Amino acid sequence: MKAAELINRLDELDSYKRYGRVKQVVGLMIESQGPESSIGDLCLIHVRHRKNRVIQAEVVGFKGENVILMPYTSVNDIAPGSLVEATMKPLEIKVGPALIGNIVDALGNTLDGSDLPKGLQTVPTEQSPPNPLKRPPISEPIEVGVRMIDSLLTVGNGQRVGIFAGSGVGKSTLLGMIARNTKADLNVIALIGERGREVREFIEKDLGAEGLQRSVVVVATSDQPALMRIKGALTATAIAEYFRDKGLNVMLMMDSVTRFAMAQREVGLAIGEPPTTKGYTPSVFALLPKLLERTGTNELGSITAFYTVLVDGDDMNEPIADTVRGILDGHFVLDRSLANKGQYPAVNILKSVSRVMNNIVDREHVLASERLRELLSTYYNAEDLINIGAYKKGSSREIDASIQLYPQIISFLKQATHEKMSMKDSVNTLYQLIGRGE
C-alpha cells in the first residue's frame, strides 16, 4: 500500500468514542441520553457495580433526543446512569468452512461456550437481497431424499418453500429427514423460538450425527429476548449467504418464521408501533420479505430454503401464513388428520404445490404426478359413499381405479424417518404405481 493511500486511510478513521447514559428501562426497552448512533447499530452497556460486565444492545428507535435500545440478553444489573458506548456499526458474526459441524447462538458464538474455530471471516448479519436481474432462473431439481416430495412436489435448486403446520404434526421430523438425505453441499438450520428441551432432541434424534457433520445449526430459544430470536434468523441467513457466495448449493431450514414474526411484533409494540392485523405491527410485514428474499439463487450459488410456518388452529389464512405463502415459491401443508391416521410425512398432496416443478422436470413426470393427484382426489370425494357401502362397483371407472390403487398410493406416500430413497428411484416407483413407467 502506497504511503499517500495509507495517510488517506488514517484521515478517514474515526478515533472518537461516543458515550451516553441510561435514563430509564421500561419492559424490554432501554432509553438512554446519547450516544450518537444509527438504527441497527450495536451498543455496549457497561454495568458499573459489576466489573467487566458488558451488555450488548441494538438501537431500534429514537424518542425525541433519546436513543431507544433493546438488549440481546436480560436487562438485569442495568441501572440509571449506566454508560452506553456506541460501536458505530451493526452486529457482525464470524463464518467460514471451519464452522460446519458447529452449533452457535444468535450472535454467532458457540452454544457450549467453547472458542470458535480459527480462520473465520467477519460478515454483517443484515444484507440486501440479490439483484433480481442477477438471479439465474431455477432450472434443475435438487434431491431432498423424501419420496413424496421428490416425485410429486419436486423442489428446484434455489427454490424457497414454506412448510405450514400446526403443533405436533411432524415439522421437525420432516426437516431432519431432508437435512440427512439432501444432495445439497451443506445445511444451515435455524431453530428460532424453540423450547430448550427440543433443541438437543432435534440435534440428536432428528438431525443425527450424520446430518450434523454437514450442517451449521443456529439456536435462539424461546426464553431469550425478542431481539435474539430476530438475530437468530438473520444470522442463519447470513451464514447461508456466505457459503452461497463461495459457489455452493446450500440448504437453509428455519423453524419457524412465525416465531421470528412474533419476536418482531414484541419489538414493534415495545417501541410504540400500533398493532394492526391481529396484533401484528406494520414492521412485521415489512421485515418478512426482506428476510425471505435474501435466499434463492444468485450468480455464484444457490440457497434452497424451507421455512416452517405455525398455523394456529390449522388456520391457513392467518396473517403470517398468508403473507409468507405469497412471498415463497411453493408451500407444503402438513395435515393433522393424516398424522392422526399414522401417515408420515403428513403432507397433504392435494393442498400443497411446488410452483417451479413444471419448469424443472420432464412432461412424463408432470403427467404422472397429476394422475396420482386425480386418483387421490377422486377417492377422497367418494370416500363417504365407499365407507358406508353405498357405492356400487362399476358405477364409475375412475372411482374403481382410485379404490384399487388407494392402498398402494398411501404406501407410496408414507416413508419411515430413516428410510432413504434417491430421486430417480422415487420417480420410477411413481411411474410403476400409475402405470406409466417401464
XYZ file of C-alpha atoms in Angstrom:
438
model
C 0.000 0.000 0.000
C 1.398 3.406 -1.002
C 2.182 5.993 1.659
C -0.340 8.514 0.292
C -3.112 5.892 0.306
C -2.204 4.882 3.862
C -2.352 8.512 5.018
C -5.793 8.905 3.408
C -6.996 5.798 5.227
C -5.751 7.193 8.539
C -7.507 10.501 7.857
C -10.778 8.626 7.302
C -10.563 6.777 10.619
C -12.916 7.969 13.334
C -10.805 7.948 16.510
C -13.570 9.262 18.774
C -15.622 7.082 21.089
C -19.207 8.107 21.674
C -20.956 7.560 25.001
C -24.371 8.063 26.528
C -26.156 7.333 29.811
C -29.134 5.087 30.593
C -32.146 7.159 31.665
C -34.817 4.505 32.172
C -35.769 0.890 31.459
C -39.397 0.063 30.637
C -40.075 -3.604 29.962
C -37.854 -4.637 27.042
C -36.897 -1.079 26.182
C -33.838 0.841 27.384
C -33.896 4.604 26.921
C -30.589 6.458 27.009
C -29.421 10.031 26.571
C -26.982 9.522 23.704
C -24.767 8.218 22.256
C -24.804 9.424 18.650
C -25.771 6.331 16.625
C -27.978 4.975 13.840
C -30.809 2.433 13.666
C -29.351 -1.083 13.772
C -26.068 -0.054 15.427
C -24.634 -2.224 18.191
C -24.076 -0.502 21.550
C -22.324 -1.727 24.692
C -23.868 -1.008 28.111
C -21.264 -1.042 30.899
C -22.587 -2.177 34.270
C -20.824 -0.111 36.932
C -21.245 -2.267 40.038
C -20.119 -5.456 38.250
C -16.675 -5.114 36.763
C -16.128 -6.356 33.207
C -19.881 -6.916 32.708
C -20.953 -5.557 29.314
C -24.459 -5.960 27.890
C -24.881 -5.798 24.130
C -27.896 -3.877 22.841
C -29.141 -2.620 19.488
C -30.531 0.771 18.509
C -34.164 0.210 17.472
C -35.559 3.736 17.531
C -35.443 7.263 18.910
C -37.678 9.224 21.256
C -37.023 12.940 20.996
C -33.312 13.357 21.705
C -33.033 9.964 23.393
C -31.944 6.624 21.913
C -34.130 3.513 22.316
C -32.137 0.287 22.759
C -33.121 -3.349 23.094
C -30.722 -5.841 24.726
C -29.529 -9.173 23.349
C -29.608 -10.570 26.885
C -31.621 -9.770 30.029
C -31.782 -6.206 31.397
C -30.713 -7.307 34.898
C -27.983 -5.137 36.502
C -28.679 -2.108 34.282
C -29.133 0.997 36.431
C -29.868 4.680 35.787
C -26.633 6.293 34.629
C -25.068 3.106 33.221
C -22.584 4.021 30.499
C -23.675 3.304 26.906
C -20.872 3.035 24.340
C -21.600 3.256 20.591
C -19.681 0.916 18.278
C -20.926 2.771 15.150
C -21.523 -0.496 13.303
C -24.177 -3.231 13.194
C -23.805 -6.734 14.602
C -21.249 -8.888 12.762
C -20.605 -12.623 13.002
C -17.703 -14.898 12.102
C -18.200 -17.583 9.481
C -16.123 -19.947 7.371
C -15.760 -23.625 6.357
C -14.427 -24.461 9.836
C -17.841 -23.538 11.280
C -19.514 -26.574 9.633
C -20.486 -29.131 12.275
C -20.879 -26.471 14.986
C -23.914 -25.236 16.939
C -23.949 -21.463 17.518
C -26.243 -18.914 19.139
C -27.913 -15.920 17.501
C -24.740 -13.815 17.890
C -22.560 -16.427 16.195
C -20.892 -17.712 19.395
C -20.656 -21.438 20.096
C -23.583 -22.622 22.189
C -21.431 -24.712 24.525
C -19.163 -21.758 25.368
C -16.060 -23.106 23.599
C -13.898 -20.973 21.331
C -14.841 -20.519 17.694
C -12.619 -22.312 15.150
C -9.699 -20.381 13.668
C -9.685 -18.846 10.205
C -13.222 -17.414 10.128
C -14.232 -14.239 8.295
C -16.406 -11.413 9.647
C -19.697 -10.694 7.860
C -22.706 -8.481 8.750
C -25.947 -10.227 9.717
C -28.139 -7.849 7.696
C -27.586 -7.767 3.935
C -29.624 -6.821 0.887
C -31.310 -9.492 -1.275
C -29.609 -10.269 -4.620
C -30.406 -8.020 -7.569
C -33.459 -9.553 -9.331
C -31.710 -9.307 -12.717
C -28.735 -11.269 -11.368
C -30.823 -14.199 -10.156
C -30.450 -17.143 -12.573
C -33.782 -18.916 -13.243
C -34.370 -22.136 -11.306
C -33.676 -24.771 -13.940
C -32.802 -28.039 -12.192
C -34.272 -30.093 -9.349
C -32.494 -30.754 -6.067
C -32.896 -34.117 -4.360
C -34.213 -33.936 -0.789
C -34.491 -37.678 -0.171
C -38.202 -37.668 0.730
C -40.065 -39.824 -1.810
C -43.308 -37.842 -1.739
C -41.530 -34.501 -2.293
C -39.060 -35.648 -4.942
C -41.786 -37.239 -7.045
C -44.925 -35.135 -6.510
C -43.656 -31.757 -5.217
C -40.226 -31.598 -6.842
C -38.088 -28.818 -5.362
C -35.798 -26.741 -7.572
C -32.225 -25.805 -6.711
C -32.670 -22.327 -5.206
C -36.415 -22.602 -4.536
C -37.980 -21.248 -1.308
C -40.727 -23.369 0.216
C -42.991 -22.910 3.226
C -43.946 -25.867 5.429
C -47.312 -24.974 7.001
C -48.479 -26.923 10.022
C -49.993 -26.788 13.470
C -48.074 -28.001 16.500
C -47.104 -31.663 16.780
C -47.721 -32.669 13.159
C -44.123 -33.620 12.289
C -42.360 -30.459 11.062
C -39.089 -31.131 12.878
C -39.047 -34.771 11.788
C -39.528 -33.763 8.139
C -36.738 -31.162 8.380
C -34.439 -33.799 9.912
C -35.173 -36.206 7.045
C -34.364 -33.509 4.476
C -31.153 -32.489 6.291
C -29.860 -36.081 6.365
C -30.873 -37.080 2.847
C -30.475 -33.954 0.708
C -27.873 -33.714 -2.055
C -27.122 -30.063 -1.172
C -23.491 -29.260 -0.290
C -24.340 -28.304 3.299
C -27.237 -27.400 5.605
C -27.804 -24.271 7.676
C -30.509 -24.953 10.269
C -32.093 -22.166 12.332
C -34.093 -23.141 15.428
C -35.934 -19.911 16.273
C -38.039 -19.716 19.430
C -37.757 -23.449 20.116
C -38.268 -24.917 23.578
C -34.909 -25.547 25.233
C -35.782 -29.231 25.672
C -36.364 -29.696 21.946
C -33.019 -28.302 20.764
C -30.893 -31.249 21.851
C -33.707 -33.637 20.951
C -33.758 -32.293 17.367
C -29.962 -32.378 17.023
C -29.546 -35.908 18.380
C -32.754 -37.579 17.226
C -33.999 -35.815 14.083
C -30.720 -34.487 12.665
C -28.334 -37.121 13.992
C -24.534 -37.215 13.887
C -24.605 -37.826 10.124
C -26.641 -34.680 9.489
C -24.698 -32.509 11.966
C -21.381 -33.247 10.233
C -22.573 -31.327 7.170
C -24.602 -28.642 8.951
C -24.329 -25.367 10.853
C -27.070 -25.070 13.491
C -28.156 -21.656 14.824
C -30.207 -21.699 18.045
C -32.298 -18.950 19.664
C -34.598 -20.481 22.285
C -37.990 -19.140 23.363
C -36.688 -17.850 26.719
C -34.269 -15.426 25.068
C -35.153 -11.769 24.373
C -37.095 -10.980 21.209
C -34.061 -9.376 19.578
C -32.080 -12.625 19.908
C -34.833 -14.548 18.119
C -34.805 -11.986 15.310
C -30.999 -12.080 15.106
C -31.056 -15.890 15.031
C -32.948 -15.813 11.721
C -30.694 -13.079 10.299
C -27.511 -14.854 11.438
C -28.542 -18.167 9.855
C -29.384 -16.399 6.597
C -26.023 -14.564 6.629
C -24.171 -17.875 7.133
C -26.070 -19.420 4.210
C -25.286 -16.354 2.054
C -21.560 -16.671 2.828
C -21.453 -20.257 1.553
C -23.670 -19.399 -1.440
C -21.165 -16.709 -2.434
C -18.453 -19.388 -2.347
C -20.341 -21.176 -5.153
C -22.047 -23.843 -3.028
C -25.624 -25.117 -3.107
C -26.871 -24.502 0.434
C -29.970 -25.919 2.130
C -31.402 -23.448 4.671
C -34.070 -24.678 7.085
C -35.749 -22.285 9.509
C -38.116 -23.429 12.250
C -40.019 -21.228 12.493
C -40.604 -17.986 10.607
C -43.768 -17.443 12.692
C -41.736 -17.076 15.892
C -39.445 -14.656 14.049
C -42.542 -12.575 13.207
C -43.783 -12.775 16.812
C -40.407 -11.523 18.053
C -40.553 -8.556 15.675
C -44.080 -7.846 16.942
C -42.704 -7.689 20.509
C -40.049 -5.205 19.419
C -42.539 -3.126 17.443
C -45.027 -2.892 20.315
C -42.250 -2.012 22.781
C -41.116 0.991 20.715
C -44.679 2.220 20.194
C -45.804 0.830 16.839
C -49.587 0.466 16.517
C -50.907 -3.103 16.307
C -52.740 -3.705 13.031
C -53.629 -7.140 11.635
C -54.414 -9.476 14.564
C -51.966 -7.591 16.784
C -49.034 -7.697 14.344
C -47.265 -4.381 13.776
C -46.546 -2.934 10.290
C -42.796 -3.604 10.677
C -43.500 -7.371 10.732
C -44.912 -7.306 7.206
C -42.055 -5.052 6.050
C -39.377 -7.314 7.532
C -40.687 -10.672 6.265
C -39.967 -10.076 2.545
C -36.555 -8.605 3.418
C -35.665 -11.862 5.189
C -37.235 -14.321 2.734
C -35.954 -12.612 -0.427
C -32.333 -12.944 0.726
C -32.382 -16.656 -0.090
C -32.685 -18.236 -3.543
C -30.188 -18.070 -6.391
C -27.520 -15.548 -7.311
C -24.790 -15.565 -9.959
C -22.436 -17.567 -7.680
C -24.502 -20.282 -5.996
C -27.903 -21.057 -4.506
C -29.805 -21.272 -1.233
C -32.719 -23.710 -1.273
C -34.828 -22.714 1.721
C -37.517 -24.411 3.804
C -39.385 -22.159 6.248
C -41.836 -23.671 8.710
C -44.961 -21.630 9.469
C -47.062 -22.351 12.562
C -50.758 -22.054 11.793
C -52.923 -21.548 14.894
C -55.808 -23.988 14.883
C -54.626 -25.155 11.433
C -55.909 -21.834 10.009
C -54.084 -21.374 6.695
C -55.405 -17.821 6.277
C -53.948 -16.253 9.424
C -51.833 -13.127 8.639
C -48.303 -14.569 8.775
C -49.216 -17.726 6.843
C -50.983 -15.670 4.190
C -48.063 -13.228 3.821
C -45.366 -15.923 3.689
C -47.323 -18.014 1.194
C -47.477 -15.016 -1.132
C -43.697 -14.475 -0.990
C -42.382 -18.036 -1.342
C -42.168 -20.340 -4.371
C -44.368 -23.093 -3.006
C -45.996 -24.464 0.126
C -46.295 -27.887 1.742
C -49.287 -28.292 4.063
C -48.957 -30.793 6.922
C -52.407 -32.141 7.736
C -53.318 -33.176 11.284
C -55.937 -35.654 10.042
C -53.220 -37.520 8.088
C -50.942 -37.541 11.133
C -53.785 -38.954 13.217
C -54.031 -41.828 10.721
C -50.304 -42.534 11.119
C -49.383 -41.267 7.641
C -45.947 -39.657 7.878
C -44.722 -37.361 6.440
C -48.219 -35.902 6.917
C -48.044 -33.701 3.787
C -51.442 -33.174 2.167
C -50.576 -33.548 -1.514
C -53.858 -32.018 -2.689
C -53.296 -28.795 -0.709
C -49.569 -28.464 -1.464
C -47.831 -27.043 -4.511
C -44.327 -26.514 -5.894
C -44.501 -23.500 -8.192
C -41.377 -24.395 -10.171
C -41.920 -28.154 -10.621
C -43.378 -27.910 -14.132
C -40.282 -25.982 -15.283
C -37.647 -28.386 -13.957
C -38.974 -31.913 -14.697
C -39.969 -33.587 -17.963
C -43.531 -33.828 -19.269
C -43.907 -37.518 -18.383
C -43.074 -36.787 -14.746
C -45.620 -33.934 -14.616
C -48.370 -36.135 -16.101
C -47.602 -38.961 -13.660
C -47.829 -36.648 -10.624
C -51.066 -35.112 -11.926
C -52.550 -38.570 -12.441
C -51.793 -39.598 -8.856
C -53.417 -36.385 -7.585
C -56.515 -37.114 -9.692
C -56.816 -40.639 -8.272
C -56.361 -39.445 -4.694
C -58.869 -36.591 -5.138
C -61.413 -38.952 -6.696
C -61.099 -41.375 -3.782
C -61.498 -38.637 -1.129
C -64.570 -37.212 -2.901
C -66.234 -40.636 -2.889
C -64.832 -41.793 0.467
C -68.072 -41.370 2.442
C -70.047 -43.392 -0.103
C -67.361 -46.080 -0.139
C -67.197 -46.336 3.663
C -70.934 -46.769 4.156
C -71.184 -49.254 1.281
C -73.375 -47.009 -0.885
C -71.015 -47.090 -3.855
C -71.664 -49.897 -6.327
C -68.610 -51.230 -8.132
C -68.718 -50.436 -11.844
C -70.696 -47.201 -11.469
C -67.589 -45.134 -12.279
C -64.398 -46.336 -13.926
C -62.432 -43.501 -12.263
C -63.687 -44.342 -8.753
C -62.990 -48.043 -9.360
C -59.385 -47.194 -10.337
C -58.933 -44.995 -7.275
C -60.292 -47.722 -4.946
C -57.966 -50.285 -6.491
C -54.837 -48.111 -6.206
C -55.595 -46.323 -2.912
C -53.659 -48.762 -0.625
C -50.595 -48.579 -2.927
C -50.827 -44.777 -3.095
C -50.880 -44.453 0.707
C -47.950 -46.866 0.980
C -46.077 -44.754 -1.584
C -46.759 -41.531 0.360
C -45.557 -42.984 3.667
C -41.848 -43.029 4.480
C -40.059 -44.104 7.638
C -37.911 -41.471 9.337
C -34.583 -43.126 8.471
C -35.646 -44.607 5.130
C -33.582 -43.337 2.193
C -34.610 -43.270 -1.465
C -32.977 -41.497 -4.381
C -34.971 -39.141 -6.586
C -34.560 -41.478 -9.562
C -35.992 -44.436 -7.612
C -38.843 -42.268 -6.265
C -39.892 -41.175 -9.751
C -39.614 -44.731 -11.162
C -41.795 -46.009 -8.318
C -44.354 -43.323 -9.184
C -44.354 -44.417 -12.856
C -44.890 -48.048 -11.868
C -47.693 -47.116 -9.481
C -49.810 -45.278 -12.029
C -48.895 -47.486 -14.979
C -46.741 -45.041 -16.940
C -43.348 -46.496 -16.168
C -41.418 -49.304 -17.665
